[in-house]
Amino acid sequence: MATKPARPTSRRLAPKLPFARFLIGLPICMIAIFNYGDKISYFFRPLWDKPPRPFNALPHFYAENVSMEHLCKLHGWSIRSQPRRVFDAIIFSNELDLLEVRWGELNPYVTKFVILESNTTFTGKPKPLFFSSNRARYAFAEGKIVHGVHPGRIVPPGSNKDPFVLESDQRVAMNQLLYDAGISNDDLLIMADTDEIPSPHTVQLMQWCDGMPPVLHLQLKNYVYSFEFRDDYSCSATFHIYGPETRYRHSRQTDFILSDAGWHCSFCFRHLEDFVFKMTAYSHADRVKYSEFLNHSRIQKIICKGDNLFDMLPEEYTFQDLIKKLGSIPRSTSAVHLPAYLIENADKFRFLLPGGCLRERLI
């Protein structure tokens, strides 16, 4: 019996197979973009973004037992007959340990410690007044403390309120608190976050010298989780010779930056709960993409490896710099040239030193 010939396939059906595969693969691509969108974006950042204009970096001269007059001269400045008053102004969240290190380190040189805290986070959630309830811990600086409380705004869950707007509200409120603290023209004002600590010799240089720029960014050695993981530099903190136009900000304000001027220790907390609080409270809380990011075990592993809490790629503007920074931050075994108060109280702050990556739990 003759075999029935196969039915010919219509040419119009030919393109349907690739198109079907495309439709099947589309949801997978969408899921990949949703899950890894930030990584993809950061990896290709050199293609779509340009770096900020470079700073004009000023050389920084310092050595022990060198006179202040000589140091001022090396910088091209002149010595004053008496030092400026110093006002250290910070907006405070929950960095209780770093606040002690900061104030302990700067106490001999600061006239007033001006500290503002709010009853809400930058993301508009209610928060305890951590400083108020722990104020006795800082009795060594009590006579210099000017403390203010900013009544923050509660933001309903799901709101699209920009956290940087709520942060800006607190920075504007700091201007009034500085006025209440008695700051006046030609005083030295430090504008920095709690974890951005200028070195004492940098503060003394600004106290005693005339001729420096009236606004000066500080190049701070950047550390993550502790002083064991060194990660480049930060540059947001500033010194100001206070004047009528001075306004409290935490953004770029000049092209001048003083080299090697102190330390920035980001996410340097004693308790795992403190990590979770900051991750959900600060202006970049949108980086918490998944609930497991807040898992204590995960956070602990990341702290000891020097990895990124938010599973992000480095924020770099060239492929060469990005590739160089891929992977964990290298460990350092050096505890040299760190804040003296930290070393003097090493037993108390062991978690901030090399080998101290294991964290405590409050509960």
XYZ file of C-alpha atoms in Angstrom:
363
model
C 0.000 0.000 0.000
C 1.306 3.377 -0.959
C 2.541 5.553 1.878
C 0.567 8.737 2.355
C 2.806 11.694 1.695
C 3.564 14.003 4.648
C 1.560 17.178 4.815
C 3.670 20.089 3.671
C 4.472 22.712 6.298
C 3.232 26.193 5.545
C 5.992 28.782 5.270
C 3.825 31.135 7.313
C 4.320 28.876 10.351
C 8.129 29.007 10.188
C 8.702 32.198 12.185
C 6.336 31.110 14.949
C 8.884 28.844 16.676
C 11.541 31.550 17.347
C 8.809 33.997 18.333
C 7.343 31.458 20.757
C 10.757 30.953 22.272
C 11.052 34.715 22.611
C 7.704 34.894 24.407
C 8.725 32.068 26.736
C 12.077 33.685 27.469
C 10.658 37.172 28.016
C 9.423 36.535 31.594
C 12.802 35.011 32.449
C 14.547 38.124 31.139
C 12.166 40.333 33.104
C 12.863 38.371 36.283
C 16.614 38.651 35.668
C 16.357 42.411 35.157
C 14.257 42.770 38.312
C 16.628 40.671 40.389
C 19.901 41.927 38.957
C 18.911 45.318 37.554
C 21.110 47.256 39.961
C 24.090 45.025 39.252
C 23.599 45.331 35.505
C 23.235 49.096 35.834
C 26.327 49.472 38.022
C 28.391 47.193 35.793
C 27.658 49.374 32.770
C 27.933 52.652 34.691
C 31.071 53.678 32.744
C 28.874 53.762 29.618
C 26.063 55.939 30.966
C 27.540 58.068 33.730
C 30.425 60.465 34.112
C 32.526 60.913 37.268
C 32.206 64.163 39.231
C 34.803 66.771 38.450
C 38.031 66.081 40.301
C 38.934 67.873 43.519
C 41.880 70.195 43.866
C 43.737 68.143 46.477
C 45.838 70.163 48.922
C 48.953 68.467 50.337
C 48.713 67.776 54.058
C 51.883 68.080 56.116
C 52.141 66.589 59.590
C 54.627 64.850 61.852
C 54.825 64.487 65.611
C 56.717 67.188 67.519
C 56.736 69.630 64.599
C 55.658 73.130 65.638
C 52.301 74.456 64.493
C 53.989 77.555 63.121
C 56.134 75.376 60.857
C 53.127 73.288 59.761
C 51.135 76.413 58.863
C 54.123 77.675 56.851
C 54.466 74.378 54.959
C 50.842 74.749 53.831
C 51.453 78.329 52.699
C 49.453 79.735 55.593
C 50.285 81.894 58.603
C 50.057 81.193 62.330
C 47.329 82.878 64.407
C 47.893 84.537 67.761
C 45.164 82.330 69.269
C 43.198 79.304 68.029
C 39.718 79.454 66.576
C 36.795 78.054 68.518
C 35.641 74.706 67.110
C 32.016 73.574 66.713
C 31.532 69.915 65.811
C 28.010 69.527 64.372
C 26.467 66.114 63.617
C 23.033 64.674 62.912
C 22.779 61.558 65.037
C 20.979 58.267 64.426
C 22.180 55.229 66.416
C 26.012 55.181 66.211
C 26.549 55.132 69.986
C 30.021 53.557 69.917
C 31.402 55.714 67.141
C 30.007 58.794 68.856
C 32.089 57.959 71.926
C 35.192 57.402 69.788
C 34.569 60.669 67.938
C 33.997 62.821 71.003
C 36.741 61.128 72.984
C 39.175 61.818 70.147
C 38.167 65.453 69.547
C 37.251 66.550 73.085
C 40.517 68.438 73.808
C 40.048 70.637 70.729
C 36.278 71.207 70.442
C 34.436 74.140 72.020
C 30.917 72.784 71.496
C 29.598 69.393 70.448
C 26.357 70.198 68.595
C 24.198 67.113 68.139
C 20.751 66.911 66.557
C 18.567 63.809 66.600
C 15.036 63.177 65.432
C 12.187 60.977 66.585
C 11.879 59.659 63.011
C 14.301 58.098 60.537
C 15.196 59.529 57.139
C 12.650 57.040 55.773
C 9.874 58.519 57.935
C 9.581 55.759 60.550
C 9.385 56.415 64.305
C 12.688 55.905 66.105
C 13.925 56.106 69.697
C 16.021 59.072 70.799
C 19.162 56.996 71.176
C 21.404 59.803 72.351
C 18.912 61.146 74.899
C 18.515 57.747 76.521
C 22.300 57.149 76.600
C 23.510 60.656 77.414
C 25.176 59.612 80.690
C 27.690 57.618 78.639
C 29.169 60.899 77.397
C 29.558 62.616 80.760
C 33.211 63.345 79.902
C 31.957 65.960 77.380
C 28.791 67.086 79.164
C 29.801 70.724 79.594
C 30.276 71.088 75.832
C 27.141 69.323 74.559
C 24.382 71.276 72.795
C 21.604 68.791 72.064
C 18.473 69.317 69.993
C 15.522 67.150 68.985
C 13.920 67.572 65.578
C 10.235 66.598 65.343
C 10.322 64.448 62.229
C 7.556 63.526 59.826
C 5.924 60.096 59.840
C 5.618 58.666 56.336
C 2.874 56.049 55.750
C 4.050 52.634 54.483
C 4.191 52.542 50.703
C 4.628 56.289 50.371
C 6.934 57.591 47.663
C 8.320 60.328 49.899
C 11.968 60.924 49.037
C 14.117 60.126 52.114
C 16.606 62.774 51.039
C 13.890 65.392 51.598
C 13.425 64.239 55.206
C 17.203 64.184 55.651
C 17.379 67.734 54.297
C 14.777 68.854 56.871
C 17.117 67.799 59.663
C 20.122 69.506 58.098
C 18.153 72.752 57.821
C 17.178 72.435 61.499
C 20.872 72.183 62.406
C 21.378 75.818 61.360
C 19.144 77.020 64.193
C 20.813 74.700 66.689
C 24.221 76.095 65.731
C 22.897 79.604 66.318
C 21.609 78.509 69.731
C 25.048 77.033 70.475
C 26.593 80.473 70.040
C 28.619 80.021 66.877
C 29.964 83.240 65.373
C 31.968 84.459 62.389
C 35.494 83.013 62.028
C 34.734 79.984 64.228
C 35.692 76.611 62.759
C 32.646 74.458 61.939
C 32.933 70.728 61.254
C 30.091 69.429 59.064
C 30.219 65.633 59.101
C 28.241 62.522 59.886
C 28.957 60.764 63.179
C 31.123 58.140 61.480
C 33.260 60.745 59.653
C 35.986 61.621 62.162
C 38.634 64.238 61.374
C 42.035 63.592 62.922
C 42.998 65.814 65.876
C 46.052 67.239 64.108
C 43.810 68.229 61.168
C 41.487 70.105 63.534
C 44.455 71.826 65.190
C 45.798 72.884 61.796
C 42.505 74.589 60.967
C 42.360 76.148 64.443
C 45.772 77.726 64.323
C 46.349 78.704 60.690
C 45.114 81.645 58.645
C 44.940 81.602 54.867
C 43.235 78.276 54.088
C 40.133 78.169 51.855
C 36.985 79.130 53.821
C 35.382 75.804 52.828
C 37.461 72.657 52.636
C 36.434 69.043 52.037
C 38.240 66.347 54.000
C 39.699 63.275 52.362
C 38.986 60.548 54.919
C 40.291 56.990 54.825
C 37.193 54.898 54.249
C 36.602 51.732 56.292
C 33.639 49.336 56.287
C 32.323 47.393 59.338
C 35.546 48.088 61.296
C 39.091 49.359 60.835
C 39.976 45.939 59.439
C 38.463 46.572 55.998
C 39.914 49.617 54.241
C 37.976 50.728 51.161
C 39.434 53.782 49.418
C 38.463 57.331 50.565
C 35.356 59.403 51.267
C 35.078 63.151 50.741
C 31.689 64.425 52.019
C 32.836 65.890 55.367
C 33.838 69.566 55.400
C 35.531 72.272 57.455
C 34.074 75.775 57.298
C 35.338 79.112 58.525
C 31.896 80.175 59.695
C 30.338 83.235 58.053
C 26.947 84.827 57.266
C 26.400 82.558 54.229
C 27.313 79.265 55.934
C 24.572 76.637 55.739
C 24.703 73.082 57.072
C 24.914 70.558 54.224
C 26.419 67.173 53.400
C 27.160 67.567 49.713
C 29.872 68.971 47.492
C 30.517 72.609 48.403
C 33.936 73.426 46.944
C 36.679 72.042 44.704
C 39.268 72.044 47.495
C 39.994 68.937 49.550
C 42.635 68.347 52.238
C 44.469 65.045 51.777
C 44.540 62.317 54.441
C 42.497 64.208 57.028
C 40.889 61.459 59.156
C 38.701 58.367 59.108
C 35.254 57.298 57.906
C 34.009 54.016 59.404
C 30.741 53.045 57.687
C 28.379 50.480 59.254
C 30.773 50.121 62.197
C 28.278 48.757 64.749
C 28.622 46.503 67.770
C 25.227 44.773 67.503
C 23.633 42.997 64.545
C 20.363 44.770 65.316
C 22.117 48.092 64.689
C 22.984 46.984 61.154
C 19.353 46.137 60.462
C 18.195 49.462 61.877
C 20.491 51.513 59.678
C 19.801 49.452 56.566
C 16.097 50.283 56.880
C 16.450 53.813 58.263
C 18.969 55.751 56.212
C 18.499 57.495 52.886
C 19.573 54.459 50.826
C 17.106 52.046 52.444
C 15.791 51.226 48.951
C 18.896 49.053 48.563
C 17.250 46.429 50.767
C 15.723 44.484 47.875
C 14.850 41.307 49.792
C 13.859 40.531 53.370
C 16.742 38.039 53.692
C 19.145 40.979 53.424
C 18.198 41.672 57.062
C 18.911 38.151 58.274
C 21.378 38.230 61.187
C 23.329 35.181 60.025
C 23.752 36.644 56.553
C 24.898 40.002 57.942
C 27.415 38.293 60.223
C 28.956 36.322 57.343
C 29.226 39.450 55.216
C 30.906 41.441 58.008
C 33.628 38.801 58.440
C 34.211 38.450 54.692
C 34.214 42.149 53.843
C 31.423 41.770 51.289
C 28.625 44.188 50.386
C 25.520 44.178 52.626
C 23.286 45.017 49.675
C 24.916 42.646 47.159
C 25.939 45.628 45.016
C 28.824 46.115 42.620
C 31.356 48.893 43.275
C 30.209 52.381 42.304
C 32.963 53.186 39.813
C 33.133 55.195 36.601
C 35.678 53.162 34.611
C 35.702 49.455 33.857
C 39.306 49.267 35.070
C 38.409 50.650 38.524
C 35.287 48.505 38.734
C 37.139 45.282 37.920
C 39.907 46.103 40.410
C 37.333 46.416 43.196
C 35.279 43.303 42.435
C 35.106 40.805 45.264
C 35.629 41.153 49.003
C 37.499 44.066 50.570
C 41.013 42.920 51.553
C 41.660 42.556 55.282
C 44.227 44.696 57.053
C 46.151 43.592 60.123
C 47.317 47.137 60.857
C 45.934 49.178 63.751
C 48.473 51.982 63.229
C 47.443 55.619 62.711
C 43.897 55.033 63.987
C 42.094 57.265 66.522
C 44.074 57.343 69.762
C 40.888 57.049 71.835
C 40.094 53.799 70.032
C 43.511 52.300 70.795
C 43.466 53.517 74.410
C 40.125 51.748 74.859
C 40.890 48.725 72.678
C 39.290 46.234 75.073
C 35.999 48.128 74.924
C 36.056 48.519 71.141
C 37.630 45.209 70.124
C 34.968 44.756 67.427
C 36.352 47.783 65.572
C 39.893 46.409 65.361
C 41.489 43.724 63.154
C 40.264 40.258 64.122
C 37.086 41.507 65.793
C 34.483 40.791 63.126
C 32.139 38.703 65.299
C 29.226 40.828 66.489
C 26.916 40.690 69.483
C 23.139 40.367 69.562
C 20.953 42.447 71.821
C 18.464 39.611 72.237
